[in-house]
């Protein structure tokens, strides 16, 4: 994380312009990124890492409290630092709020581990790194598909923003609003998947495959149900939801139109994530990696060229539903093939 922050600091201009930052919004984008990526990037990664370690040990409440605390601090600081009634720092204020909240959450987790040091197996003692080689293979086996997926997500989002930036600034701003609204069902599905992973892995290791399948089905139902609810709400209330974020009429119109297209991907995405973690939980690295790569990066960028030509600007928004549909079909093929193999055994 520190290395990435340093590289970003040195190459901020080409990275941001490659991601779609135009001359009109470059200064604002850089001010936000300076706080979130350069100064607060290491805290964001440390916060996420420690939260997952605490949760993996079974302390889900403590992990949830730390993450929620960071989110609430971010929201409260946004009010005071962003809004013109108070500090009025705009994008820089939002970046400061995010960086400070991540530092607060990271400090909380470090204090939690220190206080629980006699009863927890988690340690941040650097001397224990000498044992890392004993577990690195299994860690990479489980984590590599997720790492690839998140890395390719960054590439795909940057590519989409770059395509949209060729049109008008209001369209870029509208896409930013949609990405904010898209985070609600996205992170809910990721949360369900992350909660499923240890449960599926434990039951698979114990040979309790019936319970693993039941847990997987329940996770899919919950994730799909919430995403479908978001689909209905977003389709009906696209304009007022976009209007919450900005007063500019044209930007809000772009955001509402984009949202109605991209929202159709949400229920598909909500099933893709549990599918991927199930493959990870049962040790099927190849299947997990193929689904992760298919969902982000490999199909997105070629489809951006094709759909943007067929349906200028709005075709960029149709990419995600198409990609998620293809990814879900691939995941289902793997799922039924694995079930058939298990029945044969």
mmCIF file of C-alpha atoms in Angstrom:
data_model
loop_
_atom_site.group_PDB
_atom_site.id
_atom_site.type_symbol
_atom_site.label_atom_id
_atom_site.label_comp_id
_atom_site.label_asym_id
_atom_site.label_seq_id
_atom_site.Cartn_x
_atom_site.Cartn_y
_atom_site.Cartn_z
ATOM 1 C CA UNK A 1 0.000 0.000 0.000
ATOM 2 C CA UNK A 2 2.831 2.394 0.847
ATOM 3 C CA UNK A 3 4.573 1.565 -2.429
ATOM 4 C CA UNK A 4 1.389 2.159 -4.417
ATOM 5 C CA UNK A 5 0.834 5.494 -2.635
ATOM 6 C CA UNK A 6 4.374 6.542 -3.546
ATOM 7 C CA UNK A 7 3.958 5.487 -7.192
ATOM 8 C CA UNK A 8 0.627 7.314 -7.391
ATOM 9 C CA UNK A 9 2.197 10.466 -5.933
ATOM 10 C CA UNK A 10 4.939 10.377 -8.576
ATOM 11 C CA UNK A 11 2.630 9.519 -11.497
ATOM 12 C CA UNK A 12 -0.620 11.176 -10.386
ATOM 13 C CA UNK A 13 -1.177 13.163 -13.576
ATOM 14 C CA UNK A 14 -0.957 10.299 -16.117
ATOM 15 C CA UNK A 15 -2.876 7.914 -13.827
ATOM 16 C CA UNK A 16 -5.755 10.335 -13.270
ATOM 17 C CA UNK A 17 -5.937 11.356 -16.919
ATOM 18 C CA UNK A 18 -5.891 7.723 -17.971
ATOM 19 C CA UNK A 19 -8.794 7.190 -15.553
ATOM 20 C CA UNK A 20 -10.845 9.872 -17.299
ATOM 21 C CA UNK A 21 -9.988 13.087 -15.451
ATOM 22 C CA UNK A 22 -10.431 15.984 -17.885
ATOM 23 C CA UNK A 23 -8.849 19.441 -17.579
ATOM 24 C CA UNK A 24 -12.070 20.725 -16.022
ATOM 25 C CA UNK A 25 -12.079 18.257 -13.145
ATOM 26 C CA UNK A 26 -8.390 17.353 -12.806
ATOM 27 C CA UNK A 27 -7.643 19.737 -9.915
ATOM 28 C CA UNK A 28 -10.664 18.535 -7.925
ATOM 29 C CA UNK A 29 -9.843 14.892 -8.635
ATOM 30 C CA UNK A 30 -6.228 15.320 -7.557
ATOM 31 C CA UNK A 31 -7.196 17.036 -4.297
ATOM 32 C CA UNK A 32 -9.436 14.102 -3.400
ATOM 33 C CA UNK A 33 -6.923 11.449 -4.481
ATOM 34 C CA UNK A 34 -4.081 13.164 -2.611
ATOM 35 C CA UNK A 35 -5.815 12.533 0.708
ATOM 36 C CA UNK A 36 -7.434 9.177 -0.034
ATOM 37 C CA UNK A 37 -4.628 7.452 -1.963
ATOM 38 C CA UNK A 38 -1.355 9.222 -1.169
ATOM 39 C CA UNK A 39 -1.810 10.139 2.498
ATOM 40 C CA UNK A 40 -4.553 7.730 3.558
ATOM 41 C CA UNK A 41 -3.993 4.724 1.301
ATOM 42 C CA UNK A 42 -1.947 2.698 3.791
ATOM 43 C CA UNK A 43 -4.537 3.279 6.532
ATOM 44 C CA UNK A 44 -7.345 2.097 4.237
ATOM 45 C CA UNK A 45 -5.530 -1.177 3.491
ATOM 46 C CA UNK A 46 -4.509 -1.708 7.126
ATOM 47 C CA UNK A 47 -8.075 -1.072 8.257
ATOM 48 C CA UNK A 48 -9.466 -3.666 5.823
ATOM 49 C CA UNK A 49 -6.756 -6.233 6.591
ATOM 50 C CA UNK A 50 -7.128 -6.040 10.372
ATOM 51 C CA UNK A 51 -10.941 -6.120 10.132
ATOM 52 C CA UNK A 52 -10.780 -9.373 8.163
ATOM 53 C CA UNK A 53 -8.285 -10.910 10.599
ATOM 54 C CA UNK A 54 -10.445 -10.030 13.607
ATOM 55 C CA UNK A 55 -13.546 -11.377 11.846
ATOM 56 C CA UNK A 56 -11.749 -14.577 10.825
ATOM 57 C CA UNK A 57 -11.023 -15.310 14.484
ATOM 58 C CA UNK A 58 -14.745 -15.217 15.207
ATOM 59 C CA UNK A 59 -15.018 -11.684 16.620
ATOM 60 C CA UNK A 60 -17.554 -10.528 14.054
ATOM 61 C CA UNK A 61 -19.071 -7.914 16.385
ATOM 62 C CA UNK A 62 -15.706 -6.248 17.041
ATOM 63 C CA UNK A 63 -14.896 -6.238 13.323
ATOM 64 C CA UNK A 64 -18.300 -4.796 12.438
ATOM 65 C CA UNK A 65 -17.948 -2.108 15.099
ATOM 66 C CA UNK A 66 -14.569 -1.004 13.753
ATOM 67 C CA UNK A 67 -15.741 -0.833 10.151
ATOM 68 C CA UNK A 68 -19.017 0.891 11.103
ATOM 69 C CA UNK A 69 -17.176 3.358 13.322
ATOM 70 C CA UNK A 70 -14.949 4.338 10.409
ATOM 71 C CA UNK A 71 -17.973 4.797 8.159
ATOM 72 C CA UNK A 72 -19.837 6.944 10.693
ATOM 73 C CA UNK A 73 -16.783 9.135 11.284
ATOM 74 C CA UNK A 74 -16.510 9.576 7.525
ATOM 75 C CA UNK A 75 -20.155 10.632 7.236
ATOM 76 C CA UNK A 76 -19.931 13.107 10.125
ATOM 77 C CA UNK A 77 -16.692 14.649 8.871
ATOM 78 C CA UNK A 78 -18.160 14.924 5.357
ATOM 79 C CA UNK A 79 -20.882 17.189 6.721
ATOM 80 C CA UNK A 80 -18.410 19.556 8.397
ATOM 81 C CA UNK A 81 -15.654 19.498 5.789
ATOM 82 C CA UNK A 82 -17.579 19.357 2.495
ATOM 83 C CA UNK A 83 -20.751 21.412 2.891
ATOM 84 C CA UNK A 84 -20.439 25.163 2.217
ATOM 85 C CA UNK A 85 -22.263 25.983 5.489
ATOM 86 C CA UNK A 86 -19.167 24.809 7.407
ATOM 87 C CA UNK A 87 -15.582 24.376 6.117
ATOM 88 C CA UNK A 88 -16.687 24.165 2.482
ATOM 89 C CA UNK A 89 -13.574 22.298 1.324
ATOM 90 C CA UNK A 90 -15.429 20.356 -1.359
ATOM 91 C CA UNK A 91 -13.624 17.336 -2.809
ATOM 92 C CA UNK A 92 -10.561 17.954 -0.637
ATOM 93 C CA UNK A 93 -12.807 17.865 2.437
ATOM 94 C CA UNK A 94 -14.303 14.551 1.329
ATOM 95 C CA UNK A 95 -10.785 13.175 0.888
ATOM 96 C CA UNK A 96 -9.707 14.380 4.332
ATOM 97 C CA UNK A 97 -12.812 12.817 5.888
ATOM 98 C CA UNK A 98 -12.102 9.466 4.216
ATOM 99 C CA UNK A 99 -8.423 9.466 5.219
ATOM 100 C CA UNK A 100 -9.131 10.418 8.837
ATOM 101 C CA UNK A 101 -11.890 7.804 9.173
ATOM 102 C CA UNK A 102 -9.580 5.085 7.836
ATOM 103 C CA UNK A 103 -6.833 6.084 10.270
ATOM 104 C CA UNK A 104 -9.339 6.014 13.155
ATOM 105 C CA UNK A 105 -10.551 2.537 12.188
ATOM 106 C CA UNK A 106 -6.980 1.238 11.794
ATOM 107 C CA UNK A 107 -6.021 2.619 15.229
ATOM 108 C CA UNK A 108 -9.116 0.984 16.748
ATOM 109 C CA UNK A 109 -8.158 -2.437 15.370
ATOM 110 C CA UNK A 110 -4.551 -2.112 16.525
ATOM 111 C CA UNK A 111 -5.726 -1.161 20.018
ATOM 112 C CA UNK A 112 -8.204 -4.059 19.991
ATOM 113 C CA UNK A 113 -5.469 -6.544 19.082
ATOM 114 C CA UNK A 114 -3.157 -5.074 21.738
ATOM 115 C CA UNK A 115 -5.823 -5.292 24.456
ATOM 116 C CA UNK A 116 -6.746 -8.866 23.443
ATOM 117 C CA UNK A 117 -3.122 -9.943 22.919
ATOM 118 C CA UNK A 118 -3.304 -12.644 25.632
ATOM 119 C CA UNK A 119 -6.450 -14.277 24.245
ATOM 120 C CA UNK A 120 -6.039 -13.803 20.494
ATOM 121 C CA UNK A 121 -3.862 -15.567 17.948
ATOM 122 C CA UNK A 122 -3.615 -12.367 15.908
ATOM 123 C CA UNK A 123 -0.324 -10.549 16.229
ATOM 124 C CA UNK A 124 1.299 -7.634 14.419
ATOM 125 C CA UNK A 125 4.767 -8.557 15.685
ATOM 126 C CA UNK A 126 7.109 -8.300 12.640
ATOM 127 C CA UNK A 127 9.318 -11.084 14.055
ATOM 128 C CA UNK A 128 6.576 -13.585 13.202
ATOM 129 C CA UNK A 129 7.041 -12.886 9.483
ATOM 130 C CA UNK A 130 9.662 -15.646 9.432
ATOM 131 C CA UNK A 131 6.779 -18.150 9.560
ATOM 132 C CA UNK A 132 4.999 -16.604 6.553
ATOM 133 C CA UNK A 133 6.565 -19.062 4.114
ATOM 134 C CA UNK A 134 4.711 -21.922 5.827
ATOM 135 C CA UNK A 135 1.303 -20.506 4.923
ATOM 136 C CA UNK A 136 1.887 -18.289 1.899
ATOM 137 C CA UNK A 137 0.759 -20.936 -0.620
ATOM 138 C CA UNK A 138 -2.661 -21.451 0.978
ATOM 139 C CA UNK A 139 -3.109 -17.714 1.505
ATOM 140 C CA UNK A 140 -2.413 -17.009 -2.159
ATOM 141 C CA UNK A 141 -4.579 -19.930 -3.274
ATOM 142 C CA UNK A 142 -7.603 -18.451 -1.512
ATOM 143 C CA UNK A 143 -6.845 -14.773 -1.955
ATOM 144 C CA UNK A 144 -5.386 -14.579 -5.456
ATOM 145 C CA UNK A 145 -8.724 -14.773 -7.357
ATOM 146 C CA UNK A 146 -10.159 -11.970 -5.212
ATOM 147 C CA UNK A 147 -7.013 -9.890 -5.666
ATOM 148 C CA UNK A 148 -7.211 -10.332 -9.431
ATOM 149 C CA UNK A 149 -10.896 -9.446 -9.453
ATOM 150 C CA UNK A 150 -10.418 -6.235 -7.458
ATOM 151 C CA UNK A 151 -7.381 -5.219 -9.530
ATOM 152 C CA UNK A 152 -9.269 -5.775 -12.773
ATOM 153 C CA UNK A 153 -12.243 -3.879 -11.334
ATOM 154 C CA UNK A 154 -10.031 -0.819 -11.009
ATOM 155 C CA UNK A 155 -8.901 -1.219 -14.623
ATOM 156 C CA UNK A 156 -12.473 -1.715 -15.880
ATOM 157 C CA UNK A 157 -13.842 1.288 -13.962
ATOM 158 C CA UNK A 158 -10.986 3.469 -15.215
ATOM 159 C CA UNK A 159 -11.605 2.325 -18.792
ATOM 160 C CA UNK A 160 -15.316 3.088 -18.518
ATOM 161 C CA UNK A 161 -14.598 6.558 -17.113
ATOM 162 C CA UNK A 162 -12.116 7.186 -19.931
ATOM 163 C CA UNK A 163 -14.713 6.295 -22.575
ATOM 164 C CA UNK A 164 -17.352 8.506 -20.938
ATOM 165 C CA UNK A 165 -14.904 11.428 -20.613
ATOM 166 C CA UNK A 166 -14.851 11.699 -24.423
ATOM 167 C CA UNK A 167 -18.379 13.105 -24.285
ATOM 168 C CA UNK A 168 -19.298 15.817 -21.759
ATOM 169 C CA UNK A 169 -18.225 16.618 -18.196
ATOM 170 C CA UNK A 170 -21.805 16.212 -16.968
ATOM 171 C CA UNK A 171 -21.766 12.601 -18.173
ATOM 172 C CA UNK A 172 -18.591 11.923 -16.168
ATOM 173 C CA UNK A 173 -20.200 13.459 -13.085
ATOM 174 C CA UNK A 174 -23.356 11.419 -13.697
ATOM 175 C CA UNK A 175 -21.306 8.229 -13.860
ATOM 176 C CA UNK A 176 -19.710 9.162 -10.534
ATOM 177 C CA UNK A 177 -23.163 9.454 -8.956
ATOM 178 C CA UNK A 178 -24.196 6.063 -10.336
ATOM 179 C CA UNK A 179 -21.048 4.479 -8.907
ATOM 180 C CA UNK A 180 -22.022 5.806 -5.481
ATOM 181 C CA UNK A 181 -25.534 4.343 -5.711
ATOM 182 C CA UNK A 182 -24.148 1.119 -7.153
ATOM 183 C CA UNK A 183 -22.026 0.620 -4.034
ATOM 184 C CA UNK A 184 -25.016 -0.211 -1.811
ATOM 185 C CA UNK A 185 -25.997 -3.545 -3.439
ATOM 186 C CA UNK A 186 -22.377 -4.190 -4.475
ATOM 187 C CA UNK A 187 -20.933 -3.993 -0.975
ATOM 188 C CA UNK A 188 -23.928 -5.820 0.473
ATOM 189 C CA UNK A 189 -23.218 -8.732 -1.884
ATOM 190 C CA UNK A 190 -19.500 -8.612 -1.086
ATOM 191 C CA UNK A 191 -20.346 -8.620 2.622
ATOM 192 C CA UNK A 192 -22.614 -11.653 2.249
ATOM 193 C CA UNK A 193 -19.924 -13.425 0.211
ATOM 194 C CA UNK A 194 -17.212 -12.624 2.765
ATOM 195 C CA UNK A 195 -19.447 -13.927 5.530
ATOM 196 C CA UNK A 196 -20.116 -17.103 3.568
ATOM 197 C CA UNK A 197 -16.464 -17.868 2.805
ATOM 198 C CA UNK A 198 -15.334 -19.135 6.232
ATOM 199 C CA UNK A 199 -18.636 -20.937 6.802
ATOM 200 C CA UNK A 200 -18.415 -22.724 3.456
ATOM 201 C CA UNK A 201 -14.735 -23.544 3.958
ATOM 202 C CA UNK A 202 -15.242 -24.929 7.477
ATOM 203 C CA UNK A 203 -18.114 -27.173 6.407
ATOM 204 C CA UNK A 204 -16.256 -28.330 3.308
ATOM 205 C CA UNK A 205 -13.211 -29.267 5.407
ATOM 206 C CA UNK A 206 -15.469 -31.080 7.886
ATOM 207 C CA UNK A 207 -17.177 -33.013 5.091
ATOM 208 C CA UNK A 208 -20.558 -31.480 5.949
ATOM 209 C CA UNK A 209 -21.488 -30.776 2.334
ATOM 210 C CA UNK A 210 -25.226 -30.621 2.926
ATOM 211 C CA UNK A 211 -24.801 -27.768 5.389
ATOM 212 C CA UNK A 212 -22.376 -26.050 3.010
ATOM 213 C CA UNK A 213 -24.929 -26.215 0.193
ATOM 214 C CA UNK A 214 -27.709 -24.908 2.433
ATOM 215 C CA UNK A 215 -25.546 -21.996 3.594
ATOM 216 C CA UNK A 216 -24.633 -21.214 -0.005
ATOM 217 C CA UNK A 217 -28.283 -21.230 -1.126
ATOM 218 C CA UNK A 218 -29.292 -19.000 1.781
ATOM 219 C CA UNK A 219 -26.496 -16.542 0.990
ATOM 220 C CA UNK A 220 -27.531 -16.398 -2.663
ATOM 221 C CA UNK A 221 -31.174 -15.795 -1.744
ATOM 222 C CA UNK A 222 -30.320 -12.974 0.687
ATOM 223 C CA UNK A 223 -27.868 -11.333 -1.705
ATOM 224 C CA UNK A 224 -30.179 -11.661 -4.717
ATOM 225 C CA UNK A 225 -33.204 -10.455 -2.741
ATOM 226 C CA UNK A 226 -31.500 -7.252 -1.604
ATOM 227 C CA UNK A 227 -30.121 -6.572 -5.082
ATOM 228 C CA UNK A 228 -33.558 -7.118 -6.633
ATOM 229 C CA UNK A 229 -35.062 -4.680 -4.117
ATOM 230 C CA UNK A 230 -32.426 -2.113 -5.125
ATOM 231 C CA UNK A 231 -33.279 -2.775 -8.775
ATOM 232 C CA UNK A 232 -36.938 -1.898 -8.185
ATOM 233 C CA UNK A 233 -36.178 1.191 -6.070
ATOM 234 C CA UNK A 234 -33.519 2.523 -8.436
ATOM 235 C CA UNK A 235 -35.674 2.023 -11.534
ATOM 236 C CA UNK A 236 -38.638 3.832 -9.975
ATOM 237 C CA UNK A 237 -36.792 6.610 -8.154
ATOM 238 C CA UNK A 238 -33.770 7.158 -10.423
ATOM 239 C CA UNK A 239 -34.347 10.915 -10.884
ATOM 240 C CA UNK A 240 -34.903 11.880 -7.226
ATOM 241 C CA UNK A 241 -31.994 9.684 -6.110
ATOM 242 C CA UNK A 242 -29.669 11.374 -8.606
ATOM 243 C CA UNK A 243 -30.976 14.765 -7.499
ATOM 244 C CA UNK A 244 -29.822 14.087 -3.933
ATOM 245 C CA UNK A 245 -26.196 14.258 -5.074
ATOM 246 C CA UNK A 246 -26.285 17.314 -7.344
ATOM 247 C CA UNK A 247 -28.513 20.232 -8.310
ATOM 248 C CA UNK A 248 -27.356 20.413 -11.928
ATOM 249 C CA UNK A 249 -30.268 19.207 -14.056
ATOM 250 C CA UNK A 250 -28.237 17.814 -16.966
ATOM 251 C CA UNK A 251 -25.908 15.838 -14.696
ATOM 252 C CA UNK A 252 -28.885 14.418 -12.786
ATOM 253 C CA UNK A 253 -30.529 13.382 -16.079
ATOM 254 C CA UNK A 254 -27.392 11.566 -17.196
ATOM 255 C CA UNK A 255 -27.099 9.868 -13.804
ATOM 256 C CA UNK A 256 -30.733 8.703 -13.855
ATOM 257 C CA UNK A 257 -30.419 7.301 -17.387
ATOM 258 C CA UNK A 258 -27.139 5.555 -16.579
ATOM 259 C CA UNK A 259 -28.542 4.136 -13.350
ATOM 260 C CA UNK A 260 -31.552 2.572 -15.051
ATOM 261 C CA UNK A 261 -29.253 0.713 -17.446
ATOM 262 C CA UNK A 262 -26.550 -0.370 -15.014
ATOM 263 C CA UNK A 263 -28.974 -1.401 -12.267
ATOM 264 C CA UNK A 264 -30.080 -4.406 -14.318
ATOM 265 C CA UNK A 265 -26.703 -5.998 -13.536
ATOM 266 C CA UNK A 266 -27.211 -5.945 -9.774
ATOM 267 C CA UNK A 267 -29.190 -9.186 -9.250
ATOM 268 C CA UNK A 268 -26.745 -11.034 -11.519
ATOM 269 C CA UNK A 269 -23.763 -9.609 -9.654
ATOM 270 C CA UNK A 270 -25.405 -10.563 -6.357
ATOM 271 C CA UNK A 271 -25.221 -14.248 -7.301
ATOM 272 C CA UNK A 272 -21.779 -14.061 -8.941
ATOM 273 C CA UNK A 273 -19.986 -13.144 -5.718
ATOM 274 C CA UNK A 274 -21.308 -16.089 -3.630
ATOM 275 C CA UNK A 275 -20.495 -18.384 -6.572
ATOM 276 C CA UNK A 276 -16.890 -17.192 -6.648
ATOM 277 C CA UNK A 277 -16.354 -17.572 -2.892
ATOM 278 C CA UNK A 278 -17.872 -21.059 -3.000
ATOM 279 C CA UNK A 279 -15.226 -22.088 -5.527
ATOM 280 C CA UNK A 280 -12.576 -20.567 -3.249
ATOM 281 C CA UNK A 281 -13.983 -22.357 -0.199
ATOM 282 C CA UNK A 282 -13.794 -25.791 -1.813
ATOM 283 C CA UNK A 283 -10.311 -25.173 -3.195
ATOM 284 C CA UNK A 284 -11.283 -24.814 -6.874
ATOM 285 C CA UNK A 285 -8.759 -22.090 -7.736
ATOM 286 C CA UNK A 286 -9.137 -22.404 -11.509
ATOM 287 C CA UNK A 287 -12.912 -21.960 -11.502
ATOM 288 C CA UNK A 288 -12.733 -19.068 -9.051
ATOM 289 C CA UNK A 289 -10.031 -17.331 -11.066
ATOM 290 C CA UNK A 290 -11.848 -17.768 -14.390
ATOM 291 C CA UNK A 291 -15.068 -16.296 -12.970
ATOM 292 C CA UNK A 292 -13.192 -13.408 -11.336
ATOM 293 C CA UNK A 293 -11.300 -12.544 -14.509
ATOM 294 C CA UNK A 294 -14.420 -12.898 -16.676
ATOM 295 C CA UNK A 295 -16.394 -10.580 -14.393
ATOM 296 C CA UNK A 296 -13.886 -7.765 -14.584
ATOM 297 C CA UNK A 297 -11.270 -6.819 -17.142
ATOM 298 C CA UNK A 298 -11.265 -9.445 -19.874
ATOM 299 C CA UNK A 299 -14.754 -8.837 -21.259
ATOM 300 C CA UNK A 300 -15.332 -5.245 -20.126
ATOM 301 C CA UNK A 301 -12.818 -3.412 -22.260
ATOM 302 C CA UNK A 302 -13.575 -5.137 -25.623
ATOM 303 C CA UNK A 303 -17.298 -4.660 -24.972
ATOM 304 C CA UNK A 304 -16.733 -0.955 -24.265
ATOM 305 C CA UNK A 305 -15.418 -0.518 -27.805
ATOM 306 C CA UNK A 306 -18.263 -2.540 -29.333
ATOM 307 C CA UNK A 307 -21.235 -1.202 -27.367
ATOM 308 C CA UNK A 308 -20.033 2.401 -27.361
ATOM 309 C CA UNK A 309 -19.899 2.268 -31.158
ATOM 310 C CA UNK A 310 -23.353 0.655 -31.411
ATOM 311 C CA UNK A 311 -24.949 2.884 -28.752
ATOM 312 C CA UNK A 312 -22.766 5.968 -28.156
ATOM 313 C CA UNK A 313 -22.224 6.832 -24.468
ATOM 314 C CA UNK A 314 -25.106 4.728 -23.165
ATOM 315 C CA UNK A 315 -23.521 1.571 -24.521
ATOM 316 C CA UNK A 316 -20.765 2.059 -21.938
ATOM 317 C CA UNK A 317 -23.395 1.573 -19.243
ATOM 318 C CA UNK A 318 -24.750 -1.593 -20.864
ATOM 319 C CA UNK A 319 -21.369 -3.312 -20.560
ATOM 320 C CA UNK A 320 -21.803 -4.320 -16.919
ATOM 321 C CA UNK A 321 -25.156 -6.127 -17.325
ATOM 322 C CA UNK A 322 -23.772 -8.046 -20.319
ATOM 323 C CA UNK A 323 -20.560 -8.986 -18.486
ATOM 324 C CA UNK A 324 -22.398 -10.093 -15.340
ATOM 325 C CA UNK A 325 -24.807 -12.213 -17.392
ATOM 326 C CA UNK A 326 -21.919 -13.965 -19.159
ATOM 327 C CA UNK A 327 -20.012 -14.415 -15.885
ATOM 328 C CA UNK A 328 -23.043 -15.917 -14.167
ATOM 329 C CA UNK A 329 -23.531 -18.404 -17.010
ATOM 330 C CA UNK A 330 -19.861 -19.435 -16.732
ATOM 331 C CA UNK A 331 -20.166 -19.783 -12.946
ATOM 332 C CA UNK A 332 -23.321 -21.902 -13.261
ATOM 333 C CA UNK A 333 -21.604 -24.216 -15.752
ATOM 334 C CA UNK A 334 -18.741 -24.720 -13.275
ATOM 335 C CA UNK A 335 -21.189 -25.140 -10.382
ATOM 336 C CA UNK A 336 -23.212 -27.906 -12.028
ATOM 337 C CA UNK A 337 -20.074 -29.600 -13.359
ATOM 338 C CA UNK A 338 -18.554 -29.730 -9.859
ATOM 339 C CA UNK A 339 -21.809 -31.079 -8.417
ATOM 340 C CA UNK A 340 -21.853 -33.788 -11.099
ATOM 341 C CA UNK A 341 -18.245 -34.721 -10.266
ATOM 342 C CA UNK A 342 -19.076 -34.959 -6.563
ATOM 343 C CA UNK A 343 -22.096 -37.174 -7.226
ATOM 344 C CA UNK A 344 -19.964 -39.457 -9.403
ATOM 345 C CA UNK A 345 -17.483 -39.871 -6.551
#
